[in-house]
Short mmCIF file of N, CA and C in Angstrom, two decimals:
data_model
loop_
_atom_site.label_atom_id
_atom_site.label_comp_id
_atom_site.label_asym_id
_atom_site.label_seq_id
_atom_site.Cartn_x
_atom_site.Cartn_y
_atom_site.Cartn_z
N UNK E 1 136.16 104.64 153.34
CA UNK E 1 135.11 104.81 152.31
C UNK E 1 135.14 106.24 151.77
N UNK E 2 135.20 107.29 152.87
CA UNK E 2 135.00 108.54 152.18
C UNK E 2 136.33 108.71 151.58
N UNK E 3 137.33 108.11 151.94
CA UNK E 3 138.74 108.42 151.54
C UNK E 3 139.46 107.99 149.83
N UNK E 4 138.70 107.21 150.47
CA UNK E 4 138.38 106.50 148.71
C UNK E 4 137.76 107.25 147.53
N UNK E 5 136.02 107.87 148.25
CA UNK E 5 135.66 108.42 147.10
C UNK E 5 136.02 109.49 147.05
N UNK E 6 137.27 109.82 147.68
CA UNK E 6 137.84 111.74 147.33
C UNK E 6 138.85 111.27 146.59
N UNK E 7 139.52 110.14 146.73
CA UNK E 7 140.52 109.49 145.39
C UNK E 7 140.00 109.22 144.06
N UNK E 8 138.66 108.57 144.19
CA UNK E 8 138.08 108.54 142.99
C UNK E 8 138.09 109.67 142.38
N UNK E 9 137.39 110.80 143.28
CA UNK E 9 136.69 112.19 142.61
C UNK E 9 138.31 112.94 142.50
N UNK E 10 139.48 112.46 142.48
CA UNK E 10 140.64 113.30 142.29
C UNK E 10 140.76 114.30 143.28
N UNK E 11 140.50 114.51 144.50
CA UNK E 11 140.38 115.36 145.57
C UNK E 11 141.28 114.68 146.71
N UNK E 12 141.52 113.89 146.63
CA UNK E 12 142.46 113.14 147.57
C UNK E 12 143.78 112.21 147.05
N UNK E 13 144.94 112.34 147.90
CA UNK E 13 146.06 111.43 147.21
C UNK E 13 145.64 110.00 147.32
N UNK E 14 146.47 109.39 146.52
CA UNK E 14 146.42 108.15 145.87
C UNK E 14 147.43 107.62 147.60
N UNK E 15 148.06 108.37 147.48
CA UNK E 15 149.04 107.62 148.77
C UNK E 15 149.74 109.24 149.43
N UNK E 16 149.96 108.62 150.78
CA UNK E 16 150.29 109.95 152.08
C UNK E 16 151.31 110.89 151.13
N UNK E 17 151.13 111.68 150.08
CA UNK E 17 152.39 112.45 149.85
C UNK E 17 151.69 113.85 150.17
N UNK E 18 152.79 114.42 150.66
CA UNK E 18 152.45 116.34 151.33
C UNK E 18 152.25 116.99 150.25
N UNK E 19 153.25 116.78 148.84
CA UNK E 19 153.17 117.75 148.10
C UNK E 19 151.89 117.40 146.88
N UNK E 20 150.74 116.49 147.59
CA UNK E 20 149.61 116.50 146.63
C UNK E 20 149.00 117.59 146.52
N UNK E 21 148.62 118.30 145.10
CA UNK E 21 147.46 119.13 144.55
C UNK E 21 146.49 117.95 144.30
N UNK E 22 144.97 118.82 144.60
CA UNK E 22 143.65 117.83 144.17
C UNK E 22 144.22 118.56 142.01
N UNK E 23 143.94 117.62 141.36
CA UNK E 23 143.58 117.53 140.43
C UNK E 23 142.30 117.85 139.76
N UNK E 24 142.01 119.42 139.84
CA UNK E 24 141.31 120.51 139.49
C UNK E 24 140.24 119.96 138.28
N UNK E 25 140.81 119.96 136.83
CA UNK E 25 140.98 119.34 135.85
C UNK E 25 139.82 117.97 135.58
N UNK E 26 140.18 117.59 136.41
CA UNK E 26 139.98 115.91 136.52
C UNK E 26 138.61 116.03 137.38
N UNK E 27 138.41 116.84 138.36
CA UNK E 27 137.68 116.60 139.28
C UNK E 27 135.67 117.94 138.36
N UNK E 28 136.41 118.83 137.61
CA UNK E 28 135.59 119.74 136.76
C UNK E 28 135.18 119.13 135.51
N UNK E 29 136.16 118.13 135.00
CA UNK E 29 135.63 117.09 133.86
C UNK E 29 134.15 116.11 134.47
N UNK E 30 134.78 115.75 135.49
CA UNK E 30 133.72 114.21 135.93
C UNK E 30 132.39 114.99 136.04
N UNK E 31 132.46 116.47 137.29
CA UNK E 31 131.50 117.26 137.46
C UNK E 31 130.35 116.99 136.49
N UNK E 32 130.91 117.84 135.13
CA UNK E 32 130.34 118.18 133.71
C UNK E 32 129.84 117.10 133.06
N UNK E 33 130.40 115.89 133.64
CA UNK E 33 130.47 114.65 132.71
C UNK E 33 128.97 114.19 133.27
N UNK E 34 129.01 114.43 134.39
CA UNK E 34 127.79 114.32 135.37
C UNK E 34 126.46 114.78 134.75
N UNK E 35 126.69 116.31 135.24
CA UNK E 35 125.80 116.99 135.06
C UNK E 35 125.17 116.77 133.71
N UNK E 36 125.67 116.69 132.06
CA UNK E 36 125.98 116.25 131.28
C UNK E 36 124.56 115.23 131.20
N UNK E 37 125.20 113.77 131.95
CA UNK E 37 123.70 112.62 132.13
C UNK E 37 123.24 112.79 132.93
N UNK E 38 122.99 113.44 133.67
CA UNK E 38 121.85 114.05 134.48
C UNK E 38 120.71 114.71 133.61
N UNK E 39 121.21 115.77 132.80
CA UNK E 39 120.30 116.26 131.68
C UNK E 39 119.95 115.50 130.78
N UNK E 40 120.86 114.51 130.10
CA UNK E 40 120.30 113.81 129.32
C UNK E 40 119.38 112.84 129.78
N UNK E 41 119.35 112.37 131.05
CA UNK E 41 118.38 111.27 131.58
C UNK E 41 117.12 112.13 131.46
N UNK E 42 116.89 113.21 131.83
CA UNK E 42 116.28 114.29 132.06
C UNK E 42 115.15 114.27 130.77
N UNK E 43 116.20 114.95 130.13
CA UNK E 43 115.49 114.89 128.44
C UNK E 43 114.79 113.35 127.97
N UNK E 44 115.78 112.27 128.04
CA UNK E 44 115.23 111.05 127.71
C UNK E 44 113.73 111.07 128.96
N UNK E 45 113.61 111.10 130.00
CA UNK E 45 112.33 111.22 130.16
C UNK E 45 111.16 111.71 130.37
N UNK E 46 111.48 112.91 129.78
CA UNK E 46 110.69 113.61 129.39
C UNK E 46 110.00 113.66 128.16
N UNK E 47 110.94 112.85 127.35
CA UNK E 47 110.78 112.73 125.84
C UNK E 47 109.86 111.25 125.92
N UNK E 48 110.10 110.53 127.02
CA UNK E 48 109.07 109.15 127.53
C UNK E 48 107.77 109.65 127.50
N UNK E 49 107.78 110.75 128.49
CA UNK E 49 106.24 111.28 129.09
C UNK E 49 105.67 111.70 127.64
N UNK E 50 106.52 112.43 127.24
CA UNK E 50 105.54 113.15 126.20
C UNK E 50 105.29 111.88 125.05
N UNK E 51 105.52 110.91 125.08
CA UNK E 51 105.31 110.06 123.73
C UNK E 51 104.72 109.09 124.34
N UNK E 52 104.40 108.94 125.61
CA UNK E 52 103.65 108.61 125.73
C UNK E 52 102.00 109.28 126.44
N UNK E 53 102.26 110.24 126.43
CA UNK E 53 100.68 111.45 126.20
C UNK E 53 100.43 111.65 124.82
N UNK E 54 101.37 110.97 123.67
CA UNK E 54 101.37 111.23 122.12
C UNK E 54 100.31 110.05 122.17
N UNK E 55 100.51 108.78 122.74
CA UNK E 55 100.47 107.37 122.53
C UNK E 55 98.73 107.59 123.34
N UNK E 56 98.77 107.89 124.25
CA UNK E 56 97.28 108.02 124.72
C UNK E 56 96.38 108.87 123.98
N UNK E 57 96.69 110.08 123.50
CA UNK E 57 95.71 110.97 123.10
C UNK E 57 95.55 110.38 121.57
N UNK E 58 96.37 109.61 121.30
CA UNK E 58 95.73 108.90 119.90
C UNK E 58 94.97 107.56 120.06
N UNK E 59 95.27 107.41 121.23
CA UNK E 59 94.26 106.37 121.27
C UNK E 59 92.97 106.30 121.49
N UNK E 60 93.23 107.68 122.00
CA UNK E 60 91.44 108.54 122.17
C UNK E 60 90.98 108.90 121.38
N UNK E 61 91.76 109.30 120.11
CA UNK E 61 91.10 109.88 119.18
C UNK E 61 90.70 108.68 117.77
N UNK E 62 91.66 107.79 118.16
CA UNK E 62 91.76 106.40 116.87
C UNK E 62 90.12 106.09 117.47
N UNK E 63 89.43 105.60 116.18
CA UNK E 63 88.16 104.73 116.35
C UNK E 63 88.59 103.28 116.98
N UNK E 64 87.64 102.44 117.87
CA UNK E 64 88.31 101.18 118.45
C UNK E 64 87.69 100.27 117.19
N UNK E 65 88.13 99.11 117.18
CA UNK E 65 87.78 98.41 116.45
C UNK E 65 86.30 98.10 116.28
N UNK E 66 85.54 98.03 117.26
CA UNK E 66 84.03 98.04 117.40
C UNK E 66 83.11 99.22 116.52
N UNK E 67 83.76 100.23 117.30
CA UNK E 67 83.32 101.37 116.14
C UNK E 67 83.54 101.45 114.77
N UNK E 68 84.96 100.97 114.49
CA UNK E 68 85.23 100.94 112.82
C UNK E 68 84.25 99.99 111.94
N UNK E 69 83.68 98.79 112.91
CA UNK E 69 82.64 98.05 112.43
C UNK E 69 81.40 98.13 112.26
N UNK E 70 80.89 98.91 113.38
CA UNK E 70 79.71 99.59 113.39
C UNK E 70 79.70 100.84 112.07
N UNK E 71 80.51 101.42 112.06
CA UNK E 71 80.36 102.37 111.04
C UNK E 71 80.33 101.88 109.32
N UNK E 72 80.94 100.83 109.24
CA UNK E 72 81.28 99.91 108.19
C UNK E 72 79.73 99.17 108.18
N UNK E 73 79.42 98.78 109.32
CA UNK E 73 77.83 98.03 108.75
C UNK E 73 76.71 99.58 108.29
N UNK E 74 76.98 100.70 109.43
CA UNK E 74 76.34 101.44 108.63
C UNK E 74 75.89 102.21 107.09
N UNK E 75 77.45 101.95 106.69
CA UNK E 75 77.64 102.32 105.35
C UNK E 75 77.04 101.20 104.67
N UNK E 76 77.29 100.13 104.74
CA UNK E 76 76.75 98.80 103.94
C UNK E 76 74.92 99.55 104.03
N UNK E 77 74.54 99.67 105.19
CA UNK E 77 73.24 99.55 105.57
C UNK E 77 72.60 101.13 104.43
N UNK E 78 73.29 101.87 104.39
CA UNK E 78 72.87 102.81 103.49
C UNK E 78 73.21 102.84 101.90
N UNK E 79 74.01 102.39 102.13
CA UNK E 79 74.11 101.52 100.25
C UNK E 79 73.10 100.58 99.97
N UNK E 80 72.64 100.06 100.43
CA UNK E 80 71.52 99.24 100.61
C UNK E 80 70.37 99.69 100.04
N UNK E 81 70.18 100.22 101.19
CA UNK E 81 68.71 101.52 101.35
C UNK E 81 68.80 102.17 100.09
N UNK E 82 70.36 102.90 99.34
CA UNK E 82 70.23 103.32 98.51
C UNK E 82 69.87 102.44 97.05
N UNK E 83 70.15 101.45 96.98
CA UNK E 83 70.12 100.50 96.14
C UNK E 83 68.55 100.36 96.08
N UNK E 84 68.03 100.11 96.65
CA UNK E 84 66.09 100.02 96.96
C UNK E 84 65.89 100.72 96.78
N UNK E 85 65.92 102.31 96.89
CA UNK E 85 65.41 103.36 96.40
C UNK E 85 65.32 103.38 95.18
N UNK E 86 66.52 103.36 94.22
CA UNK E 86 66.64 103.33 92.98
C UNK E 86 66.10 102.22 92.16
N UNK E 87 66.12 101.30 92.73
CA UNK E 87 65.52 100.05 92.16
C UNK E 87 63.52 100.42 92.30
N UNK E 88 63.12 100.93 93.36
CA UNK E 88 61.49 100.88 93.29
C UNK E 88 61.56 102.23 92.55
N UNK E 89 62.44 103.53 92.33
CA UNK E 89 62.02 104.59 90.85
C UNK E 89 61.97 103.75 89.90
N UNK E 90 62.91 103.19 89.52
CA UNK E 90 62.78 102.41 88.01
C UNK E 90 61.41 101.60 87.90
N UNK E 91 61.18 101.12 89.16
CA UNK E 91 59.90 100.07 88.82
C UNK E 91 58.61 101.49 88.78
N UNK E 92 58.45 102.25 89.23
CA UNK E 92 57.60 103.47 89.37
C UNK E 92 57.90 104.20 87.93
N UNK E 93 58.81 103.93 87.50
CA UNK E 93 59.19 104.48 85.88
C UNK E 93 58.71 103.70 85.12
N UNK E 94 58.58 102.43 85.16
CA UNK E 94 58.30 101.74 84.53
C UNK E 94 56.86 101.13 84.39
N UNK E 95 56.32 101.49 85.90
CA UNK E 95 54.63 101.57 86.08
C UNK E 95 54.04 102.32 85.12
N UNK E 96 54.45 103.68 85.49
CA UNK E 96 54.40 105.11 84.84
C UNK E 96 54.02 104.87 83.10
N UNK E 97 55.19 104.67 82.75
CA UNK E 97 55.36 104.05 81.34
C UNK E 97 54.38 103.12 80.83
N UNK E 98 53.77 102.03 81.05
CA UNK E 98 52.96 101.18 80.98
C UNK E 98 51.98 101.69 80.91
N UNK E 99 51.71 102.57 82.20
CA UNK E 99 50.12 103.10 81.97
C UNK E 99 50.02 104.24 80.99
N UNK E 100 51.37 104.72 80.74
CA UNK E 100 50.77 105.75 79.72
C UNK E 100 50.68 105.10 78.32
N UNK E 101 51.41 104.02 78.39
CA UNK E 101 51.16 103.38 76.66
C UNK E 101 49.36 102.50 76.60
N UNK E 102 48.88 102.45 77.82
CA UNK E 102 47.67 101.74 77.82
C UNK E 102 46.73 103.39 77.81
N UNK E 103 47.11 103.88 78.41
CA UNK E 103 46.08 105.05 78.17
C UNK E 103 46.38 105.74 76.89
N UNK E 104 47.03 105.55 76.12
CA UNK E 104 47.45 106.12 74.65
C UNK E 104 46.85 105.41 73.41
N UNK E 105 46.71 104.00 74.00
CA UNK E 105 46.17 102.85 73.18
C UNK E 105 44.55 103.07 73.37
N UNK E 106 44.13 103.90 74.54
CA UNK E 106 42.81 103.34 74.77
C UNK E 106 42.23 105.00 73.93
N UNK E 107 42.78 105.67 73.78
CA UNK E 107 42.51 107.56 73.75
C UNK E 107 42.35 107.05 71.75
#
């Protein structure tokens, strides 16, 4: 087993010869190649965490649907209110008016 993975890693002969060199080269590539996705796994999850602390803190800050409704009846509810207001001036304008043409008629 270990003999194997020093063949894999180019650190060991393929077969009993004396005059093997480990394959330097080969064995500083894989290293790098390594290290390499090691960092990138790294980055990829880190880049997870943070998008998803992106994904929560907007969800804290998004209104939930309950609230978007509640706020939506409130607005209705003050358009409303405003609508009645304006509607009993006009009738108070129009009181107004009346009595001054009866007190003009009577003078």
């Amino acid at each position: 087993q270990v003999e194997q993975t020093r063949r894999q890693m180019g650190l060991a002969p393929k077969s009993s010869q004396s005059s093997w060199k480990p394959n330097v080269a080969a064995v500083d590539t894989k290293e790098r190649l390594w290290r390499e996705t090691v960092a990138r796994r790294k980055q990829e999850e880190a880049g997870r965490q943070r998008q998803a602390a992106l994904e929560e803190q907007a969800a804290r800050l998004l209104p939930t649907p309950a609230q978007l409704e509640a706020e939506r009846l409130k607005e209705e509810q003050r358009k409303e209110a405003q609508r009645r207001a304006a509607e009993q001036e006009k009738m108070a304008a129009r009181r107004a008016l009346r009595e001054a043409k009866i007190a003009a008629e009577e003078a």
